Amino acid sequence: MDWGIHLPHLGRSVSRDGLADFARRAETAGFHSAWVSDHIAWPAAIESSYPYSDDGAFPAPPETAWLDPLGTLFFVAACTERMRLGTTVLILGYRPPVVSAKAVASLDVLSAGRVILGVGVGWMKEEFDVLGMPFDHRGARADEQLEVWVGGDTEPAFRRAARYGDAFHAAFQPVDEVAAGWRRVLELAGDAGRADGALRLSVRLYLDPDGVMPAAKSVAGSREQMIDTVGGWGAIGVDHILLDPVARGGAEGRLSAAEAFMGDVASGV
């Protein structure tokens, strides 16, 4: 199992020194990859439904500090040597495609080939409107840009992963839903003539030692419970887990939880 960790590039405790320390210590702890999420600007009133919460509400208010995802990865590339650098996920329609391609290619060169490009088509119409980018037909436009990682939980996302992706990346979904989606991706990959084993399955989950987030979307509880949870994900084909730590104490608390996980749990999987 490869282990990823979400970087603290958003929220109240964002800082240069904190991000650099977090990245270096995560690499020392043995994390395979470090990841960022993509939002730029959004209004206070949002009617679009957030697909990763039970009530459809987006949890971040518009005044949330949120560093640019690719800018963050450029910085972390200079602070680290081994960890791969991923997006979970880069929204293709937020930026002109040539600009995105130039930035990602530059990052890949400057990081010595460590980029993992996870992409999606986006869900928040209001953010597209703020950015002056078209929301309608964004899936069709995205199809023209793809030969990369793909994330999402709809039939078009499954088709994109099967046709273009190196992996399918799910986020904050119960294991039975991911398993069903993965079976569909593999079916579509076969129809597209992809070789067996051409795609990997990745999932993003909360690392939640105190059990405050939904259990079905988390690695939570005691060491034994966490090992059992990871085993359940491995049983459906997951070979990469991106952990989004939830803990008190800001970035330092989240990093401490991640270091404890790598020392106590990952070593036992």
One Martini backbone bead per residue (centre of mass of N, CA, C, O) as a GRO file, in nm:
protein
  269
    1MET     BB    1   0.094   0.037   0.024
    2ASP     BB    2   0.028   0.363  -0.050
    3TRP     BB    3   0.103   0.688   0.102
    4GLY     BB    4  -0.086   0.974   0.151
    5ILE     BB    5  -0.094   1.345   0.193
    6HIS     BB    6  -0.243   1.628   0.302
    7LEU     BB    7  -0.189   1.951   0.268
    8PRO     BB    8  -0.161   2.272   0.451
    9HIS     BB    9  -0.318   2.497   0.217
   10LEU     BB   10  -0.557   2.536   0.430
   11GLY     BB   11  -0.659   2.769   0.651
   12ARG     BB   12  -0.560   2.923   0.947
   13SER     BB   13  -0.244   2.778   0.945
   14VAL     BB   14  -0.121   2.908   0.708
   15SER     BB   15   0.231   2.862   0.612
   16ARG     BB   16   0.547   2.848   0.518
   17ASP     BB   17   0.680   2.694   0.756
   18GLY     BB   18   0.456   2.483   0.798
   19LEU     BB   19   0.471   2.354   0.516
   20ALA     BB   20   0.767   2.273   0.516
   21ASP     BB   21   0.762   2.096   0.772
   22PHE     BB   22   0.542   1.902   0.686
   23ALA     BB   23   0.680   1.788   0.431
   24ARG     BB   24   0.943   1.684   0.557
   25ARG     BB   25   0.813   1.499   0.774
   26ALA     BB   26   0.650   1.325   0.580
   27GLU     BB   27   0.891   1.210   0.431
   28THR     BB   28   1.032   1.086   0.680
   29ALA     BB   29   0.776   0.899   0.755
   30GLY     BB   30   0.700   0.768   0.441
   31PHE     BB   31   0.558   0.920   0.235
   32HIS     BB   32   0.476   0.898  -0.107
   33SER     BB   33   0.267   1.152  -0.091
   34ALA     BB   34   0.150   1.487  -0.188
   35TRP     BB   35  -0.152   1.696  -0.148
   36VAL     BB   36  -0.398   1.887  -0.340
   37SER     BB   37  -0.652   2.132  -0.370
   38ASP     BB   38  -0.919   2.289  -0.588
   39HIS     BB   39  -0.950   2.638  -0.525
   40ILE     BB   40  -1.016   2.996  -0.572
   41ALA     BB   41  -1.332   3.112  -0.595
   42TRP     BB   42  -1.626   3.200  -0.386
   43PRO     BB   43  -1.930   3.235  -0.274
   44ALA     BB   44  -2.151   3.236  -0.012
   45ALA     BB   45  -2.366   3.149  -0.222
   46ILE     BB   46  -2.462   2.798  -0.264
   47GLU     BB   47  -2.641   2.567  -0.476
   48SER     BB   48  -2.451   2.368  -0.515
   49SER     BB   49  -2.369   2.030  -0.471
   50TYR     BB   50  -2.179   1.866  -0.254
   51PRO     BB   51  -2.055   1.532  -0.301
   52TYR     BB   52  -1.895   1.496   0.014
   53SER     BB   53  -2.174   1.545   0.161
   54ASP     BB   54  -2.475   1.471   0.303
   55ASP     BB   55  -2.601   1.786   0.257
   56GLY     BB   56  -2.424   1.951   0.022
   57ALA     BB   57  -2.224   2.118   0.185
   58PHE     BB   58  -1.982   2.353   0.183
   59PRO     BB   59  -1.730   2.393   0.435
   60ALA     BB   60  -1.607   2.655   0.294
   61PRO     BB   61  -1.561   2.966   0.326
   62PRO     BB   62  -1.469   3.242   0.130
   63GLU     BB   63  -1.234   3.329   0.356
   64THR     BB   64  -1.056   3.103   0.304
   65ALA     BB   65  -0.752   2.989   0.317
   66TRP     BB   66  -0.609   2.922  -0.028
   67LEU     BB   67  -0.374   2.789  -0.185
   68ASP     BB   68  -0.232   2.733  -0.460
   69PRO     BB   69  -0.176   2.424  -0.578
   70LEU     BB   70   0.073   2.458  -0.770
   71GLY     BB   71   0.233   2.652  -0.596
   72THR     BB   72   0.262   2.456  -0.362
   73LEU     BB   73   0.419   2.233  -0.523
   74PHE     BB   74   0.662   2.398  -0.592
   75PHE     BB   75   0.750   2.441  -0.300
   76VAL     BB   76   0.763   2.138  -0.214
   77ALA     BB   77   0.971   2.048  -0.423
   78ALA     BB   78   1.202   2.226  -0.276
   79CYS     BB   79   1.164   2.062   0.017
   80THR     BB   80   1.199   1.795  -0.149
   81GLU     BB   81   1.290   1.453  -0.300
   82ARG     BB   82   1.059   1.198  -0.308
   83MET     BB   83   0.789   1.291  -0.305
   84ARG     BB   84   0.504   1.295  -0.443
   85LEU     BB   85   0.285   1.517  -0.653
   86GLY     BB   86  -0.062   1.597  -0.594
   87THR     BB   87  -0.400   1.610  -0.730
   88THR     BB   88  -0.735   1.650  -0.539
   89VAL     BB   89  -0.834   1.806  -0.786
   90LEU     BB   90  -0.789   1.927  -1.100
   91ILE     BB   91  -0.971   2.176  -1.257
   92LEU     BB   92  -0.997   2.212  -1.590
   93GLY     BB   93  -1.214   2.466  -1.617
   94TYR     BB   94  -1.055   2.704  -1.455
   95ARG     BB   95  -0.844   2.688  -1.698
   96PRO     BB   96  -0.647   2.717  -1.938
   97PRO     BB   97  -0.502   2.445  -2.080
   98VAL     BB   98  -0.218   2.558  -2.151
   99VAL     BB   99  -0.153   2.671  -1.873
  100SER     BB  100  -0.173   2.405  -1.719
  101ALA     BB  101   0.035   2.244  -1.884
  102LYS     BB  102   0.276   2.429  -1.827
  103ALA     BB  103   0.277   2.404  -1.517
  104VAL     BB  104   0.296   2.094  -1.494
  105ALA     BB  105   0.555   2.058  -1.660
  106SER     BB  106   0.731   2.235  -1.480
  107LEU     BB  107   0.691   2.071  -1.222
  108ASP     BB  108   0.809   1.806  -1.331
  109VAL     BB  109   1.092   1.912  -1.380
  110LEU     BB  110   1.151   2.044  -1.087
  111SER     BB  111   1.076   1.742  -0.948
  112ALA     BB  112   1.179   1.497  -1.113
  113GLY     BB  113   0.900   1.339  -1.186
  114ARG     BB  114   0.660   1.366  -0.931
  115VAL     BB  115   0.393   1.383  -1.076
  116ILE     BB  116   0.035   1.375  -0.992
  117LEU     BB  117  -0.245   1.394  -1.211
  118GLY     BB  118  -0.543   1.503  -1.088
  119VAL     BB  119  -0.875   1.502  -1.235
  120GLY     BB  120  -1.159   1.725  -1.303
  121VAL     BB  121  -1.480   1.903  -1.371
  122GLY     BB  122  -1.661   1.977  -1.148
  123TRP     BB  123  -1.950   2.137  -0.938
  124MET     BB  124  -1.921   2.463  -0.909
  125LYS     BB  125  -2.079   2.703  -1.073
  126GLU     BB  126  -2.003   2.962  -0.914
  127GLU     BB  127  -1.695   2.942  -0.971
  128PHE     BB  128  -1.704   2.964  -1.273
  129ASP     BB  129  -1.837   3.243  -1.272
  130VAL     BB  130  -1.612   3.398  -1.123
  131LEU     BB  131  -1.391   3.303  -1.352
  132GLY     BB  132  -1.524   3.307  -1.646
  133MET     BB  133  -1.625   3.007  -1.689
  134PRO     BB  134  -1.758   2.739  -1.836
  135PHE     BB  135  -1.994   2.489  -1.734
  136ASP     BB  136  -2.098   2.394  -1.978
  137HIS     BB  137  -1.959   2.117  -2.123
  138ARG     BB  138  -1.702   2.033  -1.946
  139GLY     BB  139  -1.670   1.733  -2.017
  140ALA     BB  140  -1.610   1.757  -2.319
  141ARG     BB  141  -1.360   1.935  -2.281
  142ALA     BB  142  -1.199   1.737  -2.102
  143ASP     BB  143  -1.170   1.504  -2.310
  144GLU     BB  144  -0.949   1.676  -2.479
  145GLN     BB  145  -0.717   1.669  -2.223
  146LEU     BB  146  -0.680   1.354  -2.182
  147GLU     BB  147  -0.383   1.162  -2.015
  148VAL     BB  148  -0.477   1.089  -1.705
  149TRP     BB  149  -0.584   1.130  -1.415
  150VAL     BB  150  -0.903   1.030  -1.249
  151GLY     BB  151  -1.193   1.187  -1.100
  152GLY     BB  152  -1.499   1.043  -0.966
  153ASP     BB  153  -1.883   0.942  -0.951
  154THR     BB  154  -1.947   0.893  -1.261
  155GLU     BB  155  -1.991   0.769  -1.565
  156PRO     BB  156  -1.801   0.969  -1.713
  157ALA     BB  157  -1.563   0.923  -1.518
  158PHE     BB  158  -1.530   0.625  -1.577
  159ARG     BB  159  -1.468   0.658  -1.880
  160ARG     BB  160  -1.216   0.831  -1.850
  161ALA     BB  161  -1.049   0.636  -1.685
  162ALA     BB  162  -1.061   0.398  -1.887
  163ARG     BB  163  -0.933   0.562  -2.134
  164TYR     BB  164  -0.694   0.768  -1.985
  165GLY     BB  165  -0.600   0.642  -1.726
  166ASP     BB  166  -0.388   0.527  -1.451
  167ALA     BB  167  -0.634   0.601  -1.256
  168PHE     BB  168  -0.867   0.576  -0.981
  169HIS     BB  169  -1.015   0.855  -0.789
  170ALA     BB  170  -1.143   0.852  -0.476
  171ALA     BB  171  -1.378   1.038  -0.243
  172PHE     BB  172  -1.547   1.008   0.035
  173GLN     BB  173  -1.637   0.692   0.025
  174PRO     BB  174  -1.772   0.410   0.047
  175VAL     BB  175  -1.664   0.097  -0.023
  176ASP     BB  176  -1.911   0.001  -0.198
  177GLU     BB  177  -1.904   0.239  -0.400
  178VAL     BB  178  -1.616   0.201  -0.501
  179ALA     BB  179  -1.644  -0.090  -0.595
  180ALA     BB  180  -1.858  -0.033  -0.810
  181GLY     BB  181  -1.695   0.173  -0.973
  182TRP     BB  182  -1.450  -0.013  -1.032
  183ARG     BB  183  -1.600  -0.226  -1.193
  184ARG     BB  184  -1.683  -0.028  -1.416
  185VAL     BB  185  -1.405   0.063  -1.504
  186LEU     BB  186  -1.302  -0.220  -1.587
  187GLU     BB  187  -1.516  -0.271  -1.799
  188LEU     BB  188  -1.448  -0.021  -1.976
  189ALA     BB  189  -1.149  -0.090  -2.020
  190GLY     BB  190  -1.202  -0.348  -2.176
  191ASP     BB  191  -1.368  -0.213  -2.405
  192ALA     BB  192  -1.103  -0.020  -2.472
  193GLY     BB  193  -0.839  -0.225  -2.459
  194ARG     BB  194  -0.725  -0.255  -2.190
  195ALA     BB  195  -0.506  -0.374  -1.987
  196ASP     BB  196  -0.434  -0.561  -1.745
  197GLY     BB  197  -0.330  -0.339  -1.491
  198ALA     BB  198  -0.344  -0.030  -1.603
  199LEU     BB  199  -0.499   0.027  -1.334
  200ARG     BB  200  -0.555   0.215  -1.046
  201LEU     BB  201  -0.655   0.240  -0.693
  202SER     BB  202  -0.777   0.535  -0.534
  203VAL     BB  203  -0.810   0.692  -0.198
  204ARG     BB  204  -0.988   0.934  -0.001
  205LEU     BB  205  -0.931   0.990   0.354
  206TYR     BB  206  -0.980   1.009   0.676
  207LEU     BB  207  -0.776   1.087   0.953
  208ASP     BB  208  -0.951   0.964   1.266
  209PRO     BB  209  -0.880   0.898   1.583
  210ASP     BB  210  -1.158   1.040   1.724
  211GLY     BB  211  -1.426   1.006   1.551
  212VAL     BB  212  -1.571   1.280   1.389
  213MET     BB  213  -1.615   1.137   1.132
  214PRO     BB  214  -1.727   0.947   0.901
  215ALA     BB  215  -1.657   0.616   0.906
  216ALA     BB  216  -1.687   0.545   0.589
  217LYS     BB  217  -1.455   0.801   0.537
  218SER     BB  218  -1.245   0.644   0.734
  219VAL     BB  219  -0.954   0.629   0.945
  220ALA     BB  220  -1.031   0.473   1.258
  221GLY     BB  221  -0.928   0.444   1.581
  222SER     BB  222  -0.762   0.192   1.642
  223ARG     BB  223  -0.513   0.014   1.525
  224GLU     BB  224  -0.690  -0.235   1.453
  225GLN     BB  225  -0.912  -0.080   1.306
  226MET     BB  226  -0.733   0.044   1.089
  227ILE     BB  227  -0.625  -0.218   0.968
  228ASP     BB  228  -0.905  -0.325   0.887
  229THR     BB  229  -0.982  -0.095   0.699
  230VAL     BB  230  -0.746  -0.123   0.503
  231GLY     BB  231  -0.811  -0.417   0.427
  232GLY     BB  232  -1.085  -0.350   0.292
  233TRP     BB  233  -0.964  -0.177   0.067
  234GLY     BB  234  -0.764  -0.385  -0.047
  235ALA     BB  235  -0.989  -0.600  -0.130
  236ILE     BB  236  -1.092  -0.397  -0.381
  237GLY     BB  237  -0.787  -0.268  -0.492
  238VAL     BB  238  -0.642  -0.083  -0.314
  239ASP     BB  239  -0.295   0.095  -0.341
  240HIS     BB  240  -0.399   0.395  -0.250
  241ILE     BB  241  -0.381   0.627   0.032
  242LEU     BB  242  -0.534   0.930   0.111
  243LEU     BB  243  -0.469   1.141   0.381
  244ASP     BB  244  -0.697   1.340   0.594
  245PRO     BB  245  -0.631   1.499   0.861
  246VAL     BB  246  -0.793   1.485   1.195
  247ALA     BB  247  -0.706   1.744   1.431
  248ARG     BB  248  -0.585   1.894   1.683
  249GLY     BB  249  -0.360   2.177   1.638
  250GLY     BB  250  -0.350   2.187   1.351
  251ALA     BB  251  -0.087   2.106   1.161
  252GLU     BB  252   0.061   1.967   1.396
  253GLY     BB  253  -0.166   1.769   1.473
  254ARG     BB  254  -0.188   1.632   1.195
  255LEU     BB  255   0.106   1.537   1.175
  256SER     BB  256   0.112   1.365   1.431
  257ALA     BB  257  -0.104   1.167   1.333
  258ALA     BB  258   0.055   1.074   1.081
  259GLU     BB  259   0.309   0.970   1.224
  260ALA     BB  260   0.163   0.762   1.399
  261PHE     BB  261   0.050   0.597   1.169
  262MET     BB  262   0.320   0.514   1.034
  263GLY     BB  263   0.435   0.375   1.298
  264ASP     BB  264   0.166   0.188   1.388
  265VAL     BB  265   0.007   0.102   1.111
  266ALA     BB  266   0.157   0.079   0.835
  267SER     BB  267   0.359  -0.141   0.948
  268GLY     BB  268   0.092  -0.355   0.981
  269VAL     BB  269  -0.011  -0.393   0.666
   0.00000   0.00000   0.00000
